[in-house]
Short mmCIF file of C-alpha atoms and ligand atoms in Angstrom, two decimals:
data_model
loop_
_atom_site.label_atom_id
_atom_site.label_comp_id
_atom_site.label_asym_id
_atom_site.label_seq_id
_atom_site.Cartn_x
_atom_site.Cartn_y
_atom_site.Cartn_z
CA MET A 1282 -4.13 -11.53 6.83
CA THR A 1283 -0.91 -13.00 5.45
CA ASN A 1284 -1.68 -16.58 4.48
CA SER A 1285 0.63 -19.48 3.81
CA LYS A 1286 0.82 -18.71 0.07
CA SER A 1287 2.31 -15.24 0.52
CA ASP A 1288 6.08 -14.65 0.57
CA ARG A 1289 5.73 -11.93 3.21
CA VAL A 1290 6.58 -12.84 6.79
CA LEU A 1291 5.26 -10.57 9.54
CA ILE A 1292 7.63 -9.76 12.38
CA PHE A 1293 5.94 -9.65 15.79
CA ASP A 1294 8.27 -8.32 18.46
CA THR A 1295 7.57 -9.25 22.07
CA THR A 1296 10.68 -7.75 23.72
CA LEU A 1297 8.43 -5.52 25.82
CA ARG A 1298 6.19 -8.40 26.97
CA ASP A 1299 7.82 -11.86 26.88
CA GLY A 1300 11.28 -10.25 27.00
CA GLU A 1301 10.51 -7.93 29.86
CA GLN A 1302 8.83 -10.81 31.72
CA SER A 1303 12.21 -12.49 32.13
CA PRO A 1304 13.29 -12.06 35.79
CA GLY A 1305 15.44 -8.97 36.20
CA ALA A 1306 14.84 -7.53 32.72
CA THR A 1307 12.40 -4.89 33.95
CA MET A 1308 12.47 -1.63 31.98
CA THR A 1309 11.26 1.78 33.05
CA HIS A 1310 8.26 3.42 31.39
CA ASP A 1311 10.43 5.79 29.35
CA GLU A 1312 12.73 2.99 28.28
CA LYS A 1313 9.76 0.96 27.03
CA LEU A 1314 8.53 3.92 25.00
CA GLU A 1315 11.97 4.44 23.53
CA ILE A 1316 12.36 0.76 22.54
CA ALA A 1317 8.84 0.76 21.03
CA GLU A 1318 9.72 3.81 18.94
CA MET A 1319 12.87 2.11 17.68
CA LEU A 1320 10.90 -1.04 16.79
CA ASP A 1321 8.29 1.04 14.99
CA GLU A 1322 10.95 2.92 13.02
CA MET A 1323 12.82 -0.23 12.02
CA GLY A 1324 9.71 -1.72 10.36
CA VAL A 1325 8.50 -4.28 12.90
CA ASP A 1326 4.91 -5.17 11.89
CA ILE A 1327 3.46 -5.87 15.33
CA ILE A 1328 4.75 -4.77 18.74
CA GLU A 1329 3.49 -6.68 21.77
CA ALA A 1330 3.79 -3.81 24.20
CA GLY A 1331 2.87 -5.51 27.46
CA PHE A 1332 0.28 -7.28 29.60
CA PRO A 1333 -2.13 -4.46 30.56
CA ILE A 1334 -3.91 -6.24 33.42
CA ALA A 1335 -0.59 -7.14 35.11
CA SER A 1336 -0.08 -3.71 36.70
CA GLU A 1337 -0.93 -0.06 36.38
CA GLY A 1338 2.59 0.46 34.96
CA ASP A 1339 2.04 -2.16 32.24
CA PHE A 1340 -1.30 -0.60 31.34
CA GLN A 1341 0.21 2.88 31.08
CA ALA A 1342 3.11 1.63 28.97
CA VAL A 1343 0.83 -0.17 26.49
CA SER A 1344 -1.52 2.79 26.17
CA ASP A 1345 1.31 5.33 25.74
CA ILE A 1346 2.97 3.10 23.14
CA ALA A 1347 -0.39 2.74 21.36
CA ARG A 1348 -0.70 6.53 21.27
CA GLN A 1349 2.84 7.15 19.94
CA SER A 1350 2.97 4.31 17.38
CA LYS A 1351 3.12 5.37 13.74
CA ASN A 1352 3.27 2.25 11.60
CA SER A 1353 3.29 -0.86 13.75
CA THR A 1354 0.22 -2.68 15.01
CA ILE A 1355 0.17 -2.42 18.82
CA CYS A 1356 -0.81 -5.53 20.67
CA GLY A 1357 -1.54 -6.25 24.33
CA LEU A 1358 -1.71 -9.65 26.02
CA SER A 1359 -4.67 -10.93 28.03
CA ARG A 1360 -5.67 -14.19 29.67
CA ALA A 1361 -8.95 -15.92 28.77
CA ASN A 1362 -11.33 -13.79 30.81
CA PHE A 1363 -13.44 -10.71 30.07
CA LYS A 1364 -11.74 -8.51 32.69
CA ASP A 1365 -8.28 -9.04 31.15
CA ILE A 1366 -9.61 -8.58 27.63
CA ASP A 1367 -11.49 -5.36 28.47
CA ARG A 1368 -8.40 -3.90 30.13
CA CYS A 1369 -6.31 -4.86 27.11
CA ALA A 1370 -8.80 -3.30 24.69
CA GLU A 1371 -8.72 -0.11 26.72
CA ALA A 1372 -4.91 -0.02 26.64
CA VAL A 1373 -4.54 -0.51 22.85
CA ARG A 1374 -7.52 1.71 22.01
CA LYS A 1375 -5.47 4.73 20.88
CA ALA A 1376 -3.34 2.75 18.41
CA ALA A 1377 -3.89 3.30 14.71
CA ARG A 1378 -3.85 -0.49 14.45
CA PRO A 1379 -4.84 -2.14 17.76
CA ARG A 1380 -4.64 -5.89 18.42
CA ILE A 1381 -5.77 -8.03 21.35
CA HIS A 1382 -3.80 -11.21 21.99
CA THR A 1383 -5.59 -13.67 24.24
CA PHE A 1384 -4.37 -17.10 25.30
CA ILE A 1385 -5.04 -20.19 27.39
CA GLY A 1386 -2.93 -23.30 28.05
CA THR A 1387 -4.37 -26.22 26.04
CA SER A 1388 -1.96 -29.09 26.75
CA PRO A 1389 -3.02 -31.73 29.32
CA LEU A 1390 -0.66 -30.22 31.90
CA HIS A 1391 -1.90 -26.68 31.30
CA ARG A 1392 -5.57 -27.68 31.16
CA ALA A 1393 -5.16 -28.99 34.70
CA ILE A 1394 -4.23 -25.52 36.01
CA PRO A 1395 -7.73 -23.97 35.74
CA ASN A 1396 -9.16 -27.47 36.20
CA LEU A 1397 -11.40 -27.32 33.13
CA THR A 1398 -12.66 -30.24 31.05
CA ARG A 1399 -11.90 -30.17 27.34
CA ASP A 1400 -15.49 -29.08 26.59
CA GLU A 1401 -15.47 -26.37 29.25
CA MET A 1402 -12.23 -24.98 27.86
CA ALA A 1403 -13.58 -25.08 24.30
CA ASP A 1404 -16.62 -23.04 25.43
CA LEU A 1405 -14.40 -20.54 27.24
CA ILE A 1406 -12.27 -20.08 24.09
CA HIS A 1407 -15.40 -19.40 22.03
CA GLU A 1408 -16.70 -16.83 24.55
CA THR A 1409 -13.42 -15.00 25.12
CA VAL A 1410 -12.33 -14.78 21.48
CA SER A 1411 -15.84 -13.60 20.47
CA HIS A 1412 -15.70 -10.98 23.22
CA ALA A 1413 -12.30 -9.73 22.05
CA ARG A 1414 -13.48 -9.62 18.44
CA ASN A 1415 -16.43 -7.45 19.47
CA LEU A 1416 -13.93 -4.94 20.82
CA VAL A 1417 -11.32 -4.87 18.00
CA ASP A 1418 -11.01 -6.16 14.44
CA ASP A 1419 -7.61 -7.73 14.94
CA VAL A 1420 -7.56 -10.64 17.41
CA GLN A 1421 -4.74 -13.08 17.99
CA TRP A 1422 -5.36 -16.29 19.89
CA SER A 1423 -2.73 -18.63 21.34
CA PRO A 1424 -3.14 -22.18 22.62
CA MET A 1425 -0.31 -22.00 25.13
CA ASP A 1426 1.94 -25.10 25.16
CA ALA A 1427 0.56 -25.96 21.70
CA THR A 1428 3.53 -28.20 20.91
CA ARG A 1429 2.51 -30.53 23.78
CA THR A 1430 -1.23 -30.44 23.04
CA GLU A 1431 -2.99 -33.48 21.48
CA HIS A 1432 -3.39 -32.78 17.74
CA ASP A 1433 -7.12 -33.54 17.62
CA TYR A 1434 -7.85 -31.19 20.50
CA LEU A 1435 -5.55 -28.52 19.07
CA CYS A 1436 -7.38 -28.64 15.70
CA ARG A 1437 -10.73 -28.47 17.48
CA VAL A 1438 -9.93 -25.39 19.59
CA ILE A 1439 -8.22 -23.56 16.72
CA GLU A 1440 -11.32 -24.07 14.57
CA ILE A 1441 -13.42 -22.64 17.41
CA ALA A 1442 -11.12 -19.61 17.75
CA ILE A 1443 -11.23 -18.93 14.00
CA LYS A 1444 -15.02 -19.19 13.95
CA ALA A 1445 -15.18 -16.82 16.92
CA GLY A 1446 -13.22 -14.23 14.93
CA ALA A 1447 -9.49 -14.75 15.57
CA THR A 1448 -7.45 -13.36 12.67
CA THR A 1449 -4.08 -14.73 13.79
CA ILE A 1450 -3.49 -18.12 15.40
CA ASN A 1451 -0.20 -18.28 17.25
CA ILE A 1452 1.40 -21.66 17.94
CA PRO A 1453 3.60 -21.33 21.04
CA ASP A 1454 6.36 -23.74 21.89
CA THR A 1455 6.07 -22.47 25.44
CA VAL A 1456 8.71 -24.68 27.02
CA GLY A 1457 11.17 -24.79 24.09
CA TYR A 1458 10.53 -28.50 23.54
CA THR A 1459 10.00 -28.88 19.80
CA ALA A 1460 12.57 -29.45 17.04
CA PRO A 1461 12.64 -28.07 13.46
CA ARG A 1462 11.01 -31.00 11.65
CA GLU A 1463 8.29 -31.31 14.27
CA SER A 1464 7.70 -27.53 14.24
CA ALA A 1465 7.14 -27.64 10.46
CA ASP A 1466 4.97 -30.79 10.60
CA LEU A 1467 2.72 -29.20 13.20
CA ILE A 1468 2.03 -26.08 11.11
CA ARG A 1469 1.51 -28.20 7.97
CA MET A 1470 -0.92 -30.47 9.82
CA LEU A 1471 -2.93 -27.48 11.11
CA ILE A 1472 -3.13 -25.83 7.67
CA ASP A 1473 -4.30 -29.17 6.23
CA ARG A 1474 -6.83 -30.09 8.85
CA VAL A 1475 -8.36 -26.94 10.36
CA PRO A 1476 -11.33 -25.52 8.45
CA GLY A 1477 -10.81 -21.80 7.79
CA ALA A 1478 -7.01 -22.05 8.13
CA ASP A 1479 -6.58 -20.32 4.74
CA GLU A 1480 -8.38 -17.25 6.05
CA ILE A 1481 -6.02 -16.50 8.93
CA THR A 1482 -2.31 -16.03 9.63
CA PHE A 1483 -0.43 -18.74 11.51
CA ALA A 1484 2.27 -17.44 13.83
CA THR A 1485 5.19 -19.27 15.44
CA HIS A 1486 6.34 -18.43 18.98
CA CYS A 1487 9.41 -20.38 20.08
CA HIS A 1488 11.46 -20.49 23.25
CA ASN A 1489 15.13 -21.37 23.21
CA ASP A 1490 15.47 -23.96 25.99
CA LEU A 1491 17.19 -26.43 23.66
CA GLY A 1492 18.85 -23.74 21.52
CA MET A 1493 16.50 -24.38 18.59
CA ALA A 1494 14.21 -21.33 18.70
CA THR A 1495 15.48 -19.75 15.48
CA ALA A 1496 15.57 -23.05 13.58
CA ASN A 1497 12.08 -23.94 14.81
CA ALA A 1498 10.65 -20.57 13.77
CA LEU A 1499 12.19 -20.77 10.28
CA ALA A 1500 10.96 -24.35 9.84
CA ALA A 1501 7.45 -23.17 10.76
CA VAL A 1502 7.70 -20.45 8.09
CA GLU A 1503 8.72 -23.00 5.47
CA ALA A 1504 5.60 -24.97 6.41
CA GLY A 1505 3.28 -21.96 6.04
CA ALA A 1506 3.48 -19.82 9.19
CA ARG A 1507 3.65 -16.16 8.19
CA GLN A 1508 4.28 -14.42 11.50
CA ILE A 1509 7.38 -14.90 13.62
CA GLU A 1510 7.24 -13.90 17.27
CA CYS A 1511 10.64 -12.85 18.52
CA THR A 1512 12.61 -10.50 20.74
CA ILE A 1513 15.68 -8.33 20.36
CA ASN A 1514 18.81 -10.24 21.48
CA GLY A 1515 16.55 -13.26 22.09
CA LEU A 1516 15.58 -11.74 25.45
CA GLY A 1517 12.91 -13.73 27.28
CA GLU A 1518 12.02 -16.13 30.04
CA ARG A 1519 14.57 -18.85 30.87
CA ALA A 1520 16.75 -19.33 27.74
CA GLY A 1521 14.78 -16.63 25.91
CA ASN A 1522 12.74 -16.37 22.72
CA THR A 1523 13.60 -16.55 19.03
CA ALA A 1524 15.99 -13.65 18.34
CA LEU A 1525 14.61 -11.06 15.90
CA GLU A 1526 18.03 -10.31 14.44
CA GLU A 1527 18.66 -13.99 13.72
CA VAL A 1528 15.44 -14.75 11.84
CA VAL A 1529 15.48 -11.47 9.92
CA MET A 1530 19.11 -11.87 8.84
CA ALA A 1531 18.66 -15.58 8.05
CA LEU A 1532 15.78 -14.71 5.72
CA LYS A 1533 17.86 -11.96 4.12
CA VAL A 1534 21.18 -13.82 3.73
CA ARG A 1535 19.66 -17.19 2.72
CA ASN A 1536 16.83 -15.82 0.61
CA ASP A 1537 17.99 -18.23 -2.11
CA ILE A 1538 16.64 -21.17 -0.10
CA MET A 1539 14.10 -19.32 2.10
CA PRO A 1540 12.37 -16.97 -0.36
CA TYR A 1541 10.42 -14.91 2.16
CA LYS A 1542 10.65 -11.23 2.93
CA THR A 1543 10.21 -9.01 5.96
CA GLN A 1544 10.05 -5.23 6.00
CA VAL A 1545 12.65 -4.79 8.75
CA ASP A 1546 15.37 -2.21 8.07
CA THR A 1547 18.29 -4.40 9.11
CA THR A 1548 20.70 -1.46 9.38
CA ARG A 1549 18.94 -0.55 12.64
CA ILE A 1550 19.62 -3.89 14.29
CA MET A 1551 22.85 -3.01 16.12
CA ALA A 1552 21.50 0.19 17.63
CA ILE A 1553 18.41 -1.46 19.10
CA SER A 1554 20.40 -4.49 20.24
CA ARG A 1555 22.74 -2.24 22.24
CA ARG A 1556 19.90 -0.23 23.70
CA VAL A 1557 17.92 -3.32 24.77
CA ALA A 1558 21.06 -4.79 26.35
CA GLN A 1559 21.57 -1.60 28.27
CA VAL A 1560 18.05 -0.99 29.53
CA SER A 1561 17.34 -4.64 30.35
CA GLY A 1562 20.70 -5.13 32.08
CA PHE A 1563 21.16 -8.35 30.05
CA PRO A 1564 24.47 -8.04 28.16
CA VAL A 1565 24.80 -9.74 24.77
CA GLN A 1566 27.09 -12.77 24.83
CA PHE A 1567 30.30 -12.10 22.86
CA ASN A 1568 29.75 -14.88 20.32
CA LYS A 1569 26.00 -14.30 19.89
CA ALA A 1570 24.94 -14.64 16.24
CA ILE A 1571 24.59 -11.30 14.39
CA VAL A 1572 24.92 -8.87 17.32
CA GLY A 1573 27.68 -10.39 19.48
CA LYS A 1574 30.88 -8.37 19.84
CA ASN A 1575 32.79 -11.12 18.01
CA ALA A 1576 30.21 -11.79 15.28
CA PHE A 1577 32.30 -9.84 12.75
CA ALA A 1578 35.72 -10.09 14.40
CA HIS A 1579 38.41 -12.02 12.57
CA GLU A 1580 41.29 -12.79 14.90
CA SER A 1581 43.34 -15.56 13.37
CA GLY A 1582 46.11 -14.69 10.90
CA ILE A 1583 44.65 -16.90 8.16
CA HIS A 1584 41.23 -15.29 8.53
CA GLN A 1585 42.63 -11.75 8.61
CA ASP A 1586 44.69 -12.40 5.51
CA GLY A 1587 41.68 -13.88 3.72
CA MET A 1588 39.49 -10.97 4.80
CA LEU A 1589 41.94 -8.41 3.43
CA LYS A 1590 42.02 -10.20 0.05
CA ASN A 1591 38.24 -10.47 -0.16
CA PRO A 1592 35.78 -10.03 2.76
CA GLU A 1593 33.50 -12.65 1.20
CA ASN A 1594 36.13 -15.28 2.05
CA PHE A 1595 34.94 -15.30 5.62
CA GLU A 1596 31.91 -12.99 5.80
CA ILE A 1597 28.44 -14.07 4.71
CA MET A 1598 26.98 -10.65 5.46
CA ARG A 1599 28.41 -7.18 5.64
CA PRO A 1600 28.74 -5.37 8.99
CA GLU A 1601 26.96 -2.39 7.38
CA ASP A 1602 23.88 -4.59 6.79
CA ILE A 1603 23.18 -4.59 10.52
CA GLY A 1604 24.34 -1.02 11.11
CA LEU A 1605 27.92 -1.68 12.15
CA ALA A 1606 30.54 0.71 10.84
CA GLY A 1607 32.82 -1.07 8.36
CA THR A 1608 36.21 -0.01 9.68
CA SER A 1609 37.24 0.61 13.21
CA LEU A 1610 40.02 3.20 13.21
CA PRO A 1611 40.38 4.52 16.76
CA LEU A 1612 40.08 8.19 17.69
CA GLY A 1613 42.60 9.88 19.99
CA LYS A 1614 43.00 13.04 22.05
CA HIS A 1615 43.78 15.08 18.94
CA SER A 1616 40.56 14.08 17.17
CA GLY A 1617 38.19 16.98 16.71
CA ARG A 1618 34.47 17.40 17.14
CA ALA A 1619 33.72 16.71 13.45
CA ALA A 1620 35.60 13.39 13.54
CA LEU A 1621 33.75 12.42 16.71
CA ASN A 1622 30.41 13.35 15.17
CA ALA A 1623 31.13 11.35 12.00
CA LYS A 1624 32.14 8.32 14.05
CA LEU A 1625 29.04 8.57 16.23
CA LYS A 1626 26.88 8.71 13.10
CA ASP A 1627 28.61 5.57 11.81
CA LEU A 1628 27.80 3.86 15.06
CA GLY A 1629 24.13 4.79 14.77
CA PHE A 1630 24.03 7.70 17.27
CA ASP A 1631 22.44 10.83 15.87
CA VAL A 1632 23.32 13.61 18.30
CA GLY A 1633 22.18 17.20 18.21
CA ASP A 1634 24.58 20.15 18.66
CA ASN A 1635 24.08 20.41 22.43
CA GLN A 1636 24.49 16.72 23.06
CA LEU A 1637 27.59 16.68 20.85
CA LYS A 1638 29.12 19.45 22.95
CA ASP A 1639 28.56 17.41 26.12
CA VAL A 1640 29.75 14.13 24.57
CA PHE A 1641 32.86 15.88 23.23
CA VAL A 1642 33.87 16.96 26.75
CA ARG A 1643 33.45 13.39 28.03
CA PHE A 1644 35.29 12.04 24.98
CA LYS A 1645 38.26 14.35 25.70
CA GLU A 1646 38.36 13.19 29.33
CA LEU A 1647 38.38 9.60 28.13
CA ALA A 1648 41.03 10.27 25.48
CA ASP A 1649 43.21 11.80 28.20
CA SER A 1650 43.08 8.62 30.26
CA LYS A 1651 43.51 6.12 27.42
CA LYS A 1652 45.59 6.45 24.26
CA GLU A 1653 43.17 5.14 21.69
CA VAL A 1654 39.40 5.47 21.86
CA PHE A 1655 37.81 2.55 19.99
CA ASP A 1656 34.25 2.17 18.70
CA ASP A 1657 33.32 0.11 21.75
CA ASP A 1658 34.66 2.86 24.05
CA LEU A 1659 32.41 5.37 22.33
CA ILE A 1660 29.41 3.05 22.55
CA ALA A 1661 30.09 2.64 26.28
CA LEU A 1662 30.34 6.41 26.61
CA MET A 1663 27.08 6.96 24.75
CA THR A 1664 25.19 4.29 26.68
CA ASP A 1665 26.56 5.25 30.08
CA GLY A 1666 23.57 5.33 32.42
CA THR A 1667 24.75 8.34 34.42
CA ASP A 1668 23.11 11.66 33.62
CA SER A 1669 24.70 14.12 36.01
CA ALA A 1670 22.40 17.02 35.21
CA ASN A 1671 19.21 15.35 36.47
CA ASP A 1672 20.49 12.89 39.04
CA ARG A 1673 19.71 13.57 42.69
CA VAL A 1674 22.76 11.61 43.85
CA GLN A 1675 26.17 12.08 42.23
CA VAL A 1676 29.66 10.74 42.83
CA LYS A 1677 31.93 13.74 43.53
CA PHE A 1678 35.10 12.12 44.87
CA LEU A 1679 36.37 8.60 45.43
CA ARG A 1680 39.69 7.28 46.71
CA VAL A 1681 40.24 3.67 47.69
CA ILE A 1682 43.09 2.12 49.62
CA CYS A 1683 43.80 -1.44 48.48
CA GLY A 1684 46.42 -3.95 49.38
CA THR A 1685 47.03 -7.53 50.34
CA GLU A 1686 45.94 -6.77 53.92
CA ALA A 1687 42.17 -6.61 54.54
CA PRO A 1688 40.09 -4.60 55.07
CA GLN A 1689 40.24 -2.22 52.11
CA SER A 1690 38.82 1.26 52.58
CA ALA A 1691 36.99 3.83 50.47
CA ASP A 1692 36.84 7.56 51.02
CA LEU A 1693 33.75 8.82 49.20
CA THR A 1694 31.97 12.12 48.68
CA LEU A 1695 28.44 12.04 47.28
CA GLU A 1696 26.45 15.10 46.33
CA ILE A 1697 22.89 14.44 47.46
CA ASP A 1698 20.26 16.99 46.42
CA GLY A 1699 22.99 19.59 45.93
CA VAL A 1700 24.80 19.06 49.26
CA ASP A 1701 28.15 17.25 49.64
CA HIS A 1702 28.39 14.38 52.17
CA GLN A 1703 31.62 12.52 52.97
CA LYS A 1704 32.23 9.05 54.44
CA THR A 1705 35.05 6.57 54.84
CA ALA A 1706 34.05 2.90 54.97
CA THR A 1707 35.84 -0.43 54.92
CA GLY A 1708 34.92 -3.66 53.17
CA ASP A 1709 36.02 -6.94 51.72
CA GLY A 1710 37.76 -5.44 48.68
CA PRO A 1711 37.61 -1.94 47.18
CA VAL A 1712 34.18 -2.35 45.56
CA ASP A 1713 32.60 -3.67 48.76
CA ALA A 1714 34.17 -0.78 50.72
CA THR A 1715 32.81 1.72 48.16
CA PHE A 1716 29.32 0.22 48.25
CA ASN A 1717 29.39 0.31 52.06
CA ALA A 1718 30.29 4.00 51.91
CA ILE A 1719 27.37 4.65 49.53
CA LYS A 1720 25.00 2.81 51.88
CA GLY A 1721 26.34 4.81 54.82
CA LEU A 1722 25.72 8.11 53.03
CA PHE A 1723 22.43 7.12 51.44
CA PRO A 1724 20.75 4.45 53.62
CA HIS A 1725 18.32 2.22 51.69
CA GLU A 1726 16.73 -1.22 51.90
CA ALA A 1727 17.26 -2.13 48.23
CA ARG A 1728 19.11 -5.43 47.81
CA LEU A 1729 21.95 -5.81 45.31
CA GLN A 1730 20.95 -8.71 43.05
CA LEU A 1731 23.64 -8.55 40.38
CA TYR A 1732 27.04 -6.95 39.97
CA GLN A 1733 28.75 -7.47 36.62
CA VAL A 1734 31.96 -6.09 35.10
CA HIS A 1735 32.90 -6.17 31.40
CA ALA A 1736 36.10 -4.92 29.83
CA VAL A 1737 35.02 -2.77 26.87
CA THR A 1738 38.26 -3.20 24.92
CA GLU A 1739 41.58 -4.93 25.52
CA GLY A 1740 44.62 -3.59 27.40
CA THR A 1741 45.28 -2.42 30.93
CA ASP A 1742 43.89 1.03 30.13
CA ALA A 1743 40.61 -0.47 28.88
CA GLN A 1744 37.33 0.93 30.11
CA ALA A 1745 35.20 -1.29 32.30
CA THR A 1746 31.43 -1.28 31.98
CA VAL A 1747 29.74 -2.15 35.26
CA SER A 1748 26.07 -3.20 35.49
CA VAL A 1749 24.19 -3.54 38.76
CA ARG A 1750 20.67 -4.70 39.44
CA MET A 1751 18.84 -3.87 42.69
CA GLU A 1752 15.51 -4.91 44.12
CA GLU A 1753 13.24 -3.02 46.50
CA SER A 1754 9.80 -4.36 47.48
CA GLY A 1755 9.61 -6.53 44.37
CA LYS A 1756 10.59 -3.66 42.03
CA ILE A 1757 13.80 -4.02 40.10
CA VAL A 1758 16.08 -1.25 38.86
CA THR A 1759 19.36 -1.40 37.00
CA GLY A 1760 22.33 0.94 36.75
CA GLN A 1761 25.27 1.08 34.42
CA SER A 1762 28.44 3.08 34.02
CA SER A 1763 31.81 2.89 32.26
CA ASP A 1764 35.20 4.20 33.30
CA THR A 1765 38.85 3.30 32.90
CA ASP A 1766 38.82 2.79 36.67
CA THR A 1767 36.69 -0.24 37.59
CA VAL A 1768 35.97 0.99 41.12
CA VAL A 1769 34.80 4.40 39.85
CA ALA A 1770 32.59 2.66 37.26
CA SER A 1771 31.19 0.45 40.05
CA ALA A 1772 30.39 3.43 42.30
CA LYS A 1773 28.73 5.31 39.44
CA ALA A 1774 26.71 2.25 38.32
CA TYR A 1775 25.47 1.72 41.90
CA VAL A 1776 24.56 5.40 42.22
CA ASN A 1777 22.88 5.27 38.79
CA ALA A 1778 20.67 2.41 40.03
CA LEU A 1779 19.86 4.41 43.18
CA ASN A 1780 18.81 7.39 41.06
CA ASN A 1781 16.59 5.10 38.98
CA LEU A 1782 15.11 3.78 42.21
CA LEU A 1783 14.32 7.33 43.35
CA VAL A 1784 12.60 8.07 40.04
CA ARG A 1785 10.61 4.86 40.35
CA ARG A 1786 9.59 5.61 43.96
CA GLU A 1787 8.41 9.04 42.83
CA LYS A 1788 6.35 7.57 39.97
CA THR A 1789 4.71 4.88 42.09
CA LYS A 1790 3.75 7.25 44.96
CA PRO A 1791 -0.01 6.86 45.57
CA ASP A 1792 -0.76 10.39 44.32
CA ALA A 1793 1.52 10.15 41.25
CA VAL A 1794 -0.24 10.49 37.89
O1 KIV B 367 5.36 -18.84 25.52
C1 KIV B 367 4.13 -18.68 25.51
O2 KIV B 367 3.34 -19.62 25.46
C2 KIV B 367 3.63 -17.32 25.57
C3 KIV B 367 2.17 -17.14 25.36
C4 KIV B 367 1.57 -16.14 26.28
C5 KIV B 367 1.92 -16.80 23.92
O3 KIV B 367 4.39 -16.39 25.72
ZN1 ZN B 368 6.51 -17.02 25.32
#
C-alpha cells in the first residue's frame, strides 16, 4: 500500500489492456510478451497485461506475461462476476506478484446498463471484491465512470469495496470529462470522507478526450492519489489514456513543485515508445510531448544559436534522459561495422554479433541508395517488419510503370513457400497496381483498413516508412516496411501484414496449442 502521505507514486501501465483495446491497435502474442518485458525492465510497478475472459489469446498472453515477469506486479482485468474473476485469477496465478482488477460502472448512465438498483449494485460489489480477495492478496477495484458518479454513492461503494478487501481503489475518468481542479477535489473528498481510505492506495485513470489526461492525473497525485494508470505513447480508446512518458518526465523535471518519485528508468522511454508505435501500428505524432520526432528538434536560427551557446536556453530536459542519443551525426557508405554498432547502441538497440552482421548488410544497401544515413533511417531499418528468413511470402522483384495516363501497371514476382510466382496487374496508381498484383498472386479475403506513408527524413532520397493494417474475420494484423522507394516499401509492408496473417491463422487453428 502506498498511501497519500508517501512521496512514492506507483506507475501502472495498461498499454496491453486499455491501449490494445483501442480499435486497430491489436498486438500479436509475441509482441505483447516483448512489450511486457520492456515495461518490467524499465521499472513499471504494475503491468495490466490484458482481459483474460475476453478471448483465449488474451488469457494466454496474461498467463505467459505472469510467468515471465521478474519485478512488476501482473494484473488482469475482470468484470463484476465470479466467472470473469476466476478466469483472471487463473491467468495471473504464475506471477510473483499477481493482482486482480475488477470493475463495474457506477454512474447513473452506467448503472442503467446492467439495470441494477443502487442497493443491488452495492451487494454485487461486496460479493465480487470479497471473491477476488479470497483468490489473491492484491485486489484493485474500479467504479467505472467515477467522475460522473454521485459523490455520496461513490463514497458508499468505495467503503464497501475496501471492507471487502480491495487494496487499491482506482478512480477512472472513463470518458475524459474531468478537469485538473475537479480531479484533485474528487480524490481529496474521497480521502476525507471514506472510512479506511488511509489503508489503501488511490489510483487515477484518465482518458484524453479533452486533452487533459496528464494534467488530471498529476492533479490527482497532488491531492493524494499514489498510482497513475497510463500507457506508452498515450495509446488507448478514442483519444487515448494518460501517457506514461509525460507523467514520469513531468514528475522528474518539475520535482521542485511536484515532489514525488517513480522508479521508472527514463532512459528506456524512447526505445519502448518506438516499439509500441511499431507493433500497434499507431505512429507517434511529430510534436507529441517527450517522444515526438520534433520534441528535441530546434529548427529556427535563434533557437539553434541559443542551443549551441547553452542547451538549457531552450531545453528543459536532456535527450539522453529519455534514451535519445545527444548528437545526430549521419553515417555514410564508408562507415564501418564498429561505427554502426556504436550508433545502434546509442539509439537503444543492443544487437548480438549475428544480428549486427545482418544489419550491416542492410545498412550498406541503404547507404548505397542514399548519401547520408541518419538516426531515423537506422531506427526505420531496425524496426522494419520484414524478416525474410522466416516469412512464407517474400517480394523478389517489382517494377512499376507510372505516368500521367491511367492505368499504371506493376510487374511483380513473389516467392511463396520457396517458389517464384510472377504477375502483371494494373491499378489506379502504382501502389494500387502493386497491391492488385499481390492479391492476384496470393488471393485472400483480408480487407485493407489503413495505408499510411511517412517520410523518415527529409530530401528526395529519404526513406519512406509504410504501415498497413488488414482485417480478416474480425482479426487485425499490421505490417510495416521502409525503403527509399515508396512503392517497394508499400509492397513489402503489405506482404509483411500477409505473413503476420498467416502466422495468426496458424496459431488460431482449432488444434493449435
Ligand atoms: O476507462 C475505464 O473506466 C477503464 C476501466 C476498466 C478501469 O478502463
Ligand atoms: Zn480506461
